[in-house]
CSV table of C-alpha atoms and ligand atoms in Angstrom, one decimal:
chain,number,residue,atom,x,y,z
G,1,MET,CA,98.0,82.5,71.5
G,2,ARG,CA,98.2,79.0,70.1
G,3,ILE,CA,97.4,78.9,66.5
G,4,LEU,CA,96.7,76.2,63.9
G,5,VAL,CA,97.4,77.5,60.4
G,6,THR,CA,96.2,75.3,57.5
G,7,GLY,CA,97.8,75.5,54.1
G,8,GLY,CA,100.9,77.1,55.7
G,9,CYS,CA,103.3,75.7,53.0
G,10,GLY,CA,101.5,77.7,50.3
G,11,PHE,CA,102.2,81.3,49.1
G,12,ILE,CA,100.2,83.4,51.6
G,13,GLY,CA,100.3,80.7,54.4
G,14,SER,CA,104.1,80.7,54.5
G,15,HIS,CA,104.3,84.5,54.8
G,16,LEU,CA,101.7,84.2,57.5
G,17,VAL,CA,103.5,81.6,59.5
G,18,LYS,CA,106.8,83.4,59.4
G,19,LYS,CA,105.1,86.6,60.6
G,20,LEU,CA,103.2,84.8,63.4
G,21,LEU,CA,106.5,83.3,64.6
G,22,SER,CA,108.0,86.8,64.9
G,23,MET,CA,105.4,87.9,67.2
G,24,ARG,CA,105.9,87.8,71.0
G,25,GLU,CA,102.2,87.0,71.9
G,26,ILE,CA,102.2,83.9,69.7
G,27,GLU,CA,103.2,81.0,71.8
G,28,ARG,CA,102.7,78.2,69.2
G,29,VAL,CA,102.1,77.8,65.5
G,30,ILE,CA,101.1,74.4,64.1
G,31,ASN,CA,101.1,74.2,60.3
G,32,LEU,CA,98.8,71.6,58.9
G,33,ASP,CA,99.4,71.1,55.2
G,34,SER,CA,98.8,68.2,52.8
G,35,LEU,CA,101.5,69.3,50.4
G,36,THR,CA,99.7,69.4,47.1
G,37,TYR,CA,101.7,70.6,44.0
G,38,ALA,CA,101.2,74.2,45.5
G,39,GLY,CA,102.5,73.3,49.0
G,40,GLN,CA,106.3,73.9,49.3
G,41,PRO,CA,107.9,73.1,52.6
G,42,TYR,CA,111.0,74.9,51.2
G,43,ASN,CA,109.0,78.2,51.7
G,44,LEU,CA,109.4,77.7,55.5
G,45,VAL,CA,113.0,76.4,55.6
G,46,ASP,CA,114.1,79.5,57.6
G,47,VAL,CA,111.7,78.6,60.4
G,48,GLU,CA,111.5,74.9,60.3
G,49,ASN,CA,113.6,74.5,63.5
G,50,HIS,CA,111.9,77.4,65.4
G,51,ARG,CA,111.0,76.2,68.9
G,52,ASN,CA,107.4,77.5,68.7
G,53,TYR,CA,106.7,75.9,65.3
G,54,LYS,CA,105.6,72.4,64.3
G,55,PHE,CA,104.7,71.2,60.8
G,56,ILE,CA,102.1,68.3,60.4
G,57,HIS,CA,101.8,66.7,57.1
G,58,GLY,CA,98.1,65.9,56.7
G,59,SER,CA,94.8,67.2,55.2
G,60,ILE,CA,92.0,69.2,56.5
G,61,ASN,CA,89.7,66.5,55.2
G,62,ASP,CA,91.1,64.3,58.0
G,63,ILE,CA,88.6,65.2,60.7
G,64,GLU,CA,90.1,63.0,63.3
G,65,LEU,CA,93.5,64.5,62.8
G,66,ILE,CA,92.1,68.0,63.2
G,67,GLY,CA,90.4,67.0,66.6
G,68,GLU,CA,93.7,65.5,67.8
G,69,ILE,CA,95.7,68.6,67.0
G,70,LEU,CA,93.0,70.9,68.6
G,71,SER,CA,93.2,68.9,71.9
G,72,SER,CA,96.9,68.0,72.1
G,73,GLU,CA,98.1,71.5,71.2
G,74,ALA,CA,95.4,73.4,73.1
G,75,ILE,CA,94.7,75.6,70.0
G,76,ASP,CA,93.0,79.0,70.6
G,77,SER,CA,92.4,79.9,66.9
G,78,ILE,CA,92.5,78.3,63.6
G,79,ILE,CA,93.5,80.3,60.4
G,80,ASN,CA,92.1,78.4,57.4
G,81,LEU,CA,94.1,79.0,54.2
G,82,ALA,CA,94.2,75.5,53.0
G,83,ALA,CA,92.6,75.4,49.6
G,84,GLU,CA,92.9,74.6,45.9
G,85,SER,CA,93.4,78.2,44.8
G,86,HIS,CA,93.8,78.3,41.1
G,87,VAL,CA,90.8,79.4,38.9
G,88,ASP,CA,92.1,77.9,35.7
G,89,ARG,CA,92.4,74.5,37.4
G,90,SER,CA,88.8,74.7,38.8
G,91,ILE,CA,87.6,75.0,35.2
G,92,GLY,CA,89.3,71.8,34.3
G,93,SER,CA,88.0,69.8,37.2
G,94,VAL,CA,86.2,71.0,40.3
G,95,ASN,CA,86.4,67.8,42.4
G,96,GLU,CA,89.4,68.7,44.5
G,97,PHE,CA,88.0,72.2,45.0
G,98,ILE,CA,84.8,70.8,46.5
G,99,LYS,CA,86.7,68.3,48.6
G,100,THR,CA,89.2,70.8,50.2
G,101,ASN,CA,87.6,74.2,50.0
G,102,ILE,CA,84.1,73.0,51.0
G,103,ASP,CA,84.3,69.6,52.7
G,104,GLY,CA,87.7,70.4,54.4
G,105,THR,CA,86.1,73.5,55.9
G,106,ARG,CA,83.2,71.5,57.1
G,107,CYS,CA,85.7,69.2,58.9
G,108,ILE,CA,87.2,72.3,60.7
G,109,LEU,CA,83.8,73.6,61.6
G,110,GLU,CA,82.5,70.2,63.0
G,111,GLN,CA,85.6,69.9,65.2
G,112,ILE,CA,85.1,73.4,66.5
G,113,VAL,CA,81.7,72.5,67.5
G,114,GLU,CA,82.7,69.2,69.1
G,115,HIS,CA,85.3,71.1,71.3
G,116,LYS,CA,82.7,73.8,72.1
G,117,ASN,CA,80.3,71.0,73.3
G,118,LYS,CA,83.2,70.0,75.7
G,119,GLY,CA,83.5,73.6,76.9
G,120,VAL,CA,86.5,74.6,74.8
G,121,ASP,CA,86.1,77.7,72.5
G,122,ILE,CA,88.2,77.8,69.4
G,123,ASN,CA,88.0,80.8,67.0
G,124,LEU,CA,88.1,80.4,63.2
G,125,ILE,CA,89.6,82.9,60.8
G,126,GLN,CA,88.3,81.7,57.4
G,127,VAL,CA,90.5,83.1,54.7
G,128,SER,CA,88.2,83.8,51.6
G,129,THR,CA,88.5,85.9,48.5
G,130,ASP,CA,87.1,89.0,46.7
G,131,GLU,CA,86.0,86.4,43.9
G,132,VAL,CA,83.0,85.5,46.0
G,133,TYR,CA,81.4,88.8,45.0
G,134,GLY,CA,81.7,88.1,41.2
G,135,SER,CA,82.6,90.7,38.6
G,136,LEU,CA,82.2,94.5,38.6
G,137,LYS,CA,81.2,96.7,35.6
G,138,PRO,CA,83.6,99.7,34.9
G,139,GLU,CA,81.3,102.1,36.5
G,140,GLU,CA,80.5,100.2,39.6
G,141,ALA,CA,81.9,101.1,43.1
G,142,PRO,CA,84.3,98.6,44.7
G,143,PHE,CA,82.9,95.6,46.6
G,144,VAL,CA,81.9,96.2,50.3
G,145,GLU,CA,81.2,93.5,52.9
G,146,GLU,CA,77.4,93.9,52.2
G,147,THR,CA,77.8,93.1,48.5
G,148,PRO,CA,75.8,90.0,47.7
G,149,LEU,CA,77.7,86.8,46.9
G,150,ARG,CA,77.6,86.0,43.2
G,151,PRO,CA,80.6,83.7,42.5
G,152,MET,CA,81.1,83.3,38.7
G,153,ASN,CA,83.7,80.4,38.4
G,154,PRO,CA,84.0,77.0,40.1
G,155,TYR,CA,86.7,78.0,42.4
G,156,ALA,CA,84.9,81.2,43.6
G,157,ALA,CA,81.7,79.1,44.1
G,158,THR,CA,83.5,76.7,46.4
G,159,LYS,CA,84.9,79.5,48.4
G,160,ALA,CA,81.5,81.3,48.7
G,161,SER,CA,80.1,77.9,49.7
G,162,ALA,CA,82.6,77.7,52.5
G,163,ASP,CA,81.9,81.3,53.6
G,164,MET,CA,78.3,80.3,53.9
G,165,LEU,CA,78.9,77.2,55.8
G,166,VAL,CA,81.0,79.2,58.3
G,167,GLN,CA,78.1,81.7,58.7
G,168,SER,CA,75.6,78.9,59.2
G,169,PHE,CA,77.7,77.4,61.9
G,170,VAL,CA,78.0,80.8,63.7
G,171,ASN,CA,74.3,81.2,63.5
G,172,THR,CA,73.3,77.6,64.4
G,173,HIS,CA,76.1,76.5,66.8
G,174,GLY,CA,77.2,79.8,68.2
G,175,ILE,CA,80.9,79.4,67.2
G,176,CYS,CA,83.1,82.4,66.8
G,177,ALA,CA,84.3,83.1,63.3
G,178,ALA,CA,85.6,85.8,61.0
G,179,ILE,CA,85.8,85.7,57.2
G,180,THR,CA,88.5,87.7,55.5
G,181,ARG,CA,88.1,88.6,51.7
G,182,CYS,CA,91.2,89.9,50.1
G,183,SER,CA,92.0,91.0,46.5
G,184,ASN,CA,94.8,89.4,44.3
G,185,ASN,CA,98.0,88.9,46.2
G,186,TYR,CA,101.6,89.2,44.7
G,187,GLY,CA,105.0,88.9,46.3
G,188,PRO,CA,107.8,86.2,46.8
G,189,ASN,CA,107.0,82.5,46.9
G,190,GLN,CA,103.9,82.7,44.8
G,191,PHE,CA,103.4,79.5,42.7
G,192,PRO,CA,104.2,80.3,39.0
G,193,GLU,CA,100.8,79.1,37.7
G,194,LYS,CA,99.5,82.6,38.7
G,195,LEU,CA,99.8,85.6,36.4
G,196,ILE,CA,102.7,87.6,37.9
G,197,PRO,CA,105.2,84.8,38.7
G,198,LEU,CA,104.3,83.0,35.4
G,199,MET,CA,105.1,86.2,33.5
G,200,ILE,CA,108.4,86.6,35.4
G,201,LEU,CA,109.7,83.1,34.8
G,202,ASN,CA,108.5,83.1,31.2
G,203,SER,CA,110.4,86.4,30.6
G,204,LEU,CA,113.6,85.0,32.2
G,205,GLU,CA,113.5,81.9,30.1
G,206,GLY,CA,112.5,83.7,26.8
G,207,LYS,CA,109.1,82.1,26.6
G,208,SER,CA,106.0,83.9,25.2
G,209,LEU,CA,103.8,85.7,27.7
G,210,PRO,CA,100.3,84.3,27.4
G,211,VAL,CA,97.5,87.0,28.0
G,212,TYR,CA,94.0,85.8,28.1
G,213,GLY,CA,91.5,87.5,25.8
G,214,ASP,CA,92.1,91.2,25.4
G,215,GLY,CA,94.2,91.6,28.6
G,216,LYS,CA,91.9,94.4,29.9
G,217,GLN,CA,90.6,92.5,32.8
G,218,ILE,CA,91.2,94.4,36.0
G,219,ARG,CA,92.4,93.1,39.4
G,220,ASP,CA,93.3,95.1,42.7
G,221,TRP,CA,96.8,93.8,43.3
G,222,ILE,CA,98.0,93.9,47.0
G,223,HIS,CA,101.3,92.8,48.3
G,224,VAL,CA,101.1,89.6,50.4
G,225,SER,CA,102.5,91.2,53.5
G,226,ASP,CA,99.6,93.6,53.6
G,227,HIS,CA,97.2,90.7,53.4
G,228,VAL,CA,99.0,88.9,56.2
G,229,SER,CA,98.8,92.0,58.4
G,230,GLY,CA,95.0,92.2,57.6
G,231,ILE,CA,94.6,88.5,58.8
G,232,ILE,CA,96.6,89.1,61.9
G,233,ALA,CA,94.6,92.3,62.8
G,234,THR,CA,91.5,90.2,62.3
G,235,LEU,CA,92.8,87.4,64.6
G,236,LYS,CA,93.6,89.9,67.4
G,237,ALA,CA,90.2,91.7,67.1
G,238,VAL,CA,88.5,88.3,67.4
G,239,GLU,CA,90.7,87.1,70.2
G,240,GLU,CA,90.0,90.3,72.1
G,241,ASN,CA,86.2,90.0,71.5
G,242,LYS,CA,86.3,93.4,69.8
G,243,VAL,CA,84.1,92.3,66.9
G,244,ASP,CA,80.9,90.5,66.5
G,245,SER,CA,80.7,87.0,65.0
G,246,PRO,CA,80.6,86.4,62.2
G,247,PHE,CA,83.0,89.3,61.3
G,248,VAL,CA,83.3,89.8,57.6
G,249,ILE,CA,86.2,92.0,56.4
G,250,ASN,CA,87.6,93.0,53.1
G,251,PHE,CA,91.2,93.9,52.1
G,252,GLY,CA,92.3,95.7,49.0
G,253,ALA,CA,94.9,98.1,47.9
G,254,ASP,CA,93.3,100.9,45.6
G,255,ASN,CA,95.5,99.3,43.0
G,256,GLU,CA,93.3,98.5,40.0
G,257,MET,CA,95.3,97.5,36.9
G,258,THR,CA,94.6,95.7,33.8
G,259,ASN,CA,96.5,92.4,33.1
G,260,LEU,CA,98.2,94.0,30.2
G,261,GLU,CA,99.6,96.8,32.5
G,262,ILE,CA,100.8,94.2,34.9
G,263,VAL,CA,102.7,92.3,32.2
G,264,GLU,CA,104.1,95.5,30.8
G,265,THR,CA,105.3,96.5,34.2
G,266,VAL,CA,107.0,93.0,34.6
G,267,ILE,CA,108.8,93.1,31.3
G,268,GLU,CA,109.9,96.6,31.7
G,269,ILE,CA,111.6,95.7,35.1
G,270,ILE,CA,113.3,92.6,33.5
G,271,GLY,CA,114.1,94.3,30.3
G,272,VAL,CA,112.6,92.1,27.7
G,273,GLY,CA,110.6,93.3,24.6
G,274,ARG,CA,106.9,93.8,24.2
G,275,GLU,CA,106.9,91.3,21.2
G,276,MET,CA,107.0,88.5,24.0
G,277,ILE,CA,103.3,89.1,24.7
G,278,GLN,CA,101.1,86.6,23.1
G,279,PHE,CA,97.3,87.0,23.2
G,280,VAL,CA,95.7,83.6,23.8
G,281,SER,CA,92.2,82.3,24.1
G,282,ASP,CA,90.3,83.8,26.9
G,283,ARG,CA,89.6,82.1,30.2
G,284,PRO,CA,85.9,80.7,30.1
G,285,GLY,CA,83.6,82.8,32.2
G,286,HIS,CA,86.5,85.2,32.8
G,287,ASP,CA,85.6,87.9,35.6
G,288,ARG,CA,86.2,91.4,34.1
G,289,ARG,CA,86.9,93.4,37.2
G,290,TYR,CA,87.5,93.1,41.0
G,291,ALA,CA,88.1,96.0,43.4
G,292,MET,CA,87.8,96.0,47.1
G,293,GLY,CA,86.5,98.7,49.4
G,294,TYR,CA,88.4,98.4,52.7
G,295,GLY,CA,86.8,101.2,54.7
G,296,LYS,CA,85.5,98.8,57.4
G,297,ALA,CA,89.1,97.4,57.8
G,298,TRP,CA,90.5,101.0,58.3
G,299,GLU,CA,87.6,101.9,60.7
G,300,LEU,CA,87.6,98.9,62.9
G,301,LEU,CA,91.1,97.4,62.6
G,302,SER,CA,93.0,100.6,61.8
G,303,TRP,CA,94.3,98.6,58.9
G,304,GLU,CA,95.6,99.9,55.6
G,305,PRO,CA,97.8,98.5,52.8
G,306,LEU,CA,101.4,99.9,53.1
G,307,VAL,CA,103.4,98.5,50.2
G,308,MET,CA,103.3,100.6,47.1
G,309,TRP,CA,102.9,98.8,43.9
G,310,ARG,CA,106.0,100.0,42.1
G,311,GLU,CA,108.2,99.3,45.1
G,312,GLY,CA,106.4,95.8,45.8
G,313,ILE,CA,106.7,94.5,42.2
G,314,THR,CA,110.2,95.6,41.8
G,315,GLU,CA,111.2,93.7,45.0
G,316,THR,CA,109.1,90.7,43.8
G,317,VAL,CA,110.8,90.4,40.5
G,318,GLU,CA,114.2,90.7,42.3
G,319,TRP,CA,113.2,88.0,44.6
G,320,TYR,CA,112.6,85.5,41.7
G,321,LEU,CA,115.8,86.5,40.1
G,322,SER,CA,117.8,85.8,43.2
G,323,ASN,CA,116.1,82.5,44.2
G,324,PRO,CA,116.9,80.0,41.4
G,325,GLU,CA,117.0,77.2,44.0
G,326,TRP,CA,113.3,78.0,45.0
G,327,ILE,CA,112.3,77.8,41.3
G,328,GLU,CA,113.9,74.5,41.0
G,329,SER,CA,112.2,73.3,44.0
G,330,ILE,CA,108.7,73.9,42.6
G,331,ARG,CA,109.3,72.4,39.2
G,332,SER,CA,107.5,69.0,39.8
G,333,ASP,CA,106.5,66.7,37.0
G,334,GLU,CA,102.9,67.8,37.9
G,335,TYR,CA,103.6,71.4,37.3
G,336,ARG,CA,105.4,70.8,33.9
G,337,THR,CA,102.4,68.6,32.7
G,338,TRP,CA,100.0,71.4,33.8
G,339,LEU,CA,101.9,74.0,31.8
G,340,GLU,CA,102.0,71.7,28.7
G,341,ASN,CA,98.3,71.0,28.9
G,342,HIS,CA,97.2,74.4,29.6
G,343,TYR,CA,99.3,76.4,27.3
G,344,GLY,CA,100.8,73.9,24.9
G,345,ARG,CA,104.4,73.9,23.9
G,346,ASP,CA,106.1,77.2,22.9
R,1,NAD,P1,98.3,78.3,47.5
R,1,NAD,O1,97.7,77.5,46.4
R,1,NAD,O2,99.6,78.8,47.2
R,1,NAD,O3,98.5,77.3,48.8
R,1,NAD,C1,97.5,76.5,49.3
R,1,NAD,C2,98.0,75.6,50.4
R,1,NAD,O4,97.0,74.7,50.8
R,1,NAD,C3,99.1,74.6,49.8
R,1,NAD,O5,100.3,74.7,50.7
R,1,NAD,C4,98.5,73.3,49.8
R,1,NAD,O6,99.5,72.3,49.9
R,1,NAD,C5,97.6,73.4,50.9
R,1,NAD,N1,96.4,72.5,50.8
R,1,NAD,C6,95.6,72.3,49.7
R,1,NAD,N2,94.7,71.3,50.0
R,1,NAD,C7,94.9,71.0,51.4
R,1,NAD,C8,94.2,70.1,52.3
R,1,NAD,N3,93.2,69.4,51.9
R,1,NAD,N4,94.7,70.1,53.5
R,1,NAD,C9,95.7,70.8,53.9
R,1,NAD,N5,96.4,71.6,53.1
R,1,NAD,C10,96.1,71.7,51.9
R,1,NAD,O7,97.2,79.3,47.9
R,1,NAD,P2,97.4,80.9,48.3
R,1,NAD,O8,97.4,81.7,47.1
R,1,NAD,O9,98.5,80.9,49.3
R,1,NAD,O10,96.0,81.1,49.0
R,1,NAD,C11,95.8,80.7,50.4
R,1,NAD,C12,94.3,81.0,50.7
R,1,NAD,O11,94.1,82.4,50.5
R,1,NAD,C13,93.3,80.2,49.9
R,1,NAD,O12,92.2,79.9,50.8
R,1,NAD,C14,92.8,81.2,48.9
R,1,NAD,O13,91.5,81.0,48.5
R,1,NAD,C15,93.0,82.6,49.7
R,1,NAD,N6,93.2,83.7,48.9
R,1,NAD,C16,94.2,83.8,48.0
R,1,NAD,C17,94.5,85.0,47.2
R,1,NAD,C18,95.5,85.2,46.3
R,1,NAD,O14,95.7,86.1,45.5
R,1,NAD,N7,96.5,84.1,46.1
R,1,NAD,C19,93.7,86.2,47.5
R,1,NAD,C20,92.6,86.1,48.4
R,1,NAD,C21,92.5,84.8,49.1
R,2,DAU,O1,91.2,87.8,43.6
R,2,DAU,C1,91.7,86.8,44.5
R,2,DAU,C2,92.1,85.6,43.7
R,2,DAU,O2,93.2,85.9,42.9
R,2,DAU,C3,92.3,84.5,44.7
R,2,DAU,O3,91.2,84.1,45.2
R,2,DAU,C4,92.8,83.2,43.8
R,2,DAU,O4,93.2,82.1,44.7
R,2,DAU,C5,94.1,83.7,43.0
R,2,DAU,O5,94.5,82.7,42.2
R,2,DAU,C6,93.7,84.9,42.2
R,2,DAU,O6,92.8,84.5,41.1
R,2,DAU,P1,92.9,85.2,39.6
R,2,DAU,O7,92.2,84.3,38.7
R,2,DAU,O8,92.6,86.6,39.7
R,2,DAU,O9,94.5,85.1,39.5
R,2,DAU,P2,95.4,84.7,38.3
R,2,DAU,O10,96.8,85.0,38.7
R,2,DAU,O11,95.2,83.2,37.9
R,2,DAU,O12,95.0,85.6,37.1
R,2,DAU,C7,95.1,86.9,37.2
R,2,DAU,C8,94.5,87.6,35.9
R,2,DAU,O13,95.5,87.2,34.8
R,2,DAU,C9,93.2,87.0,35.5
R,2,DAU,O14,92.4,88.0,35.0
R,2,DAU,C10,93.6,85.9,34.4
R,2,DAU,C11,94.8,86.5,33.8
R,2,DAU,N1,95.8,85.6,33.3
R,2,DAU,C12,96.3,84.7,34.1
R,2,DAU,C13,97.2,83.6,33.7
R,2,DAU,C14,97.7,82.5,34.6
R,2,DAU,C15,96.3,85.7,32.0
R,2,DAU,O15,96.0,86.6,31.3
R,2,DAU,N2,97.2,84.7,31.6
R,2,DAU,C16,97.7,83.7,32.4
R,2,DAU,O16,98.5,82.9,31.9
């Protein structure tokens, strides 16, 4: 298999690239990443000289570049993770989200059609999110693949739009695609604008821990390695023609926890006091609860999450403690300015 991964320098993408390069059946991995503030080449320092790996600095909005890579590298499948991924930033401005998440996906789709018209079939694995389903009430059952799309924030709306574009290209142009929807990931290398790494770094630096609203919002936290194994299981099922197109698949971890419980676990592992928690203004339009039903993934892909929460979060905290050089590498001026503008000084 010859794979084009987009967004491979980000959190999930970098774990995926490393896993793919460890697999015998993967002949080539091309990583196309435009290196936004969230893209860290340092995440892939261990594999940068791997003989089957190539990094290309460029954007999924560059339709010619995509076409060139698909042809020159004889790509079989594209795994599209490139995205603007932070909900809070999409509330400030949705421009970049529309550009990358929707129009970038459009560029990929158009190139797949162009290759199909020349007799070359290329599969797409579109990495989407549970957020496209909206927010659950406490008594409601977890989302399933048939749950109607009801995105509630600008980021989620751009991801849902991309999903719909993919579905429309399957229906109209007969391309082969899968859409994966996963719950909240945690693990090493996550950019510290997201809840868990932000709380870890703030705890280490003696800063306050900003919990939005009442902190009772619920997410279904999954270790990044389990998400990666789900994406790879999907890739294989598509490559082996074992599933219909478009194949929509959910991944979750039966691990619903409130944000407050998450923060309490982090501070307990690090050993700082509860007085560090500071309740701050709520996120506008904050989704109350996400939970993913993954029965289809178990039934069709024999997939299940393997990492237990307590083990995964302890290992994650330890990773941040023992990688100060990584933390330094992500502290750009852009990131510092974001923290100041969003949270103010403390
Ligand atoms: P991330 O923000 O850590 O990484 C995104 C990567 O995409 C970065 O390396 C960035 O440089 C790159 N990128 C951005 N715009 C680009 C462009 N125009 N062209 C090429 N590269 C570009 O994100 P993540 O948390 O690793 O998420 C990856 C994907 O998984 C996203 O599509 C996201 O919607 C989805 N997802 C994330 C989660 C989660 O909990 N983090 C859960 C479910 C789905
Ligand atoms: O559910 C999957 C999604 O998970 C992905 O599609 C997104 O790319 C990813 O960013 C993540 O979105 P969330 O908004 O759920 O993640 P975040 O880490 O930003 O926030 C998790 C919860 O913690 C959410 O309820 C908001 C809250 N929060 C977050 C931050 C950054 C706080 O209370 N304080 C904070 O400072």
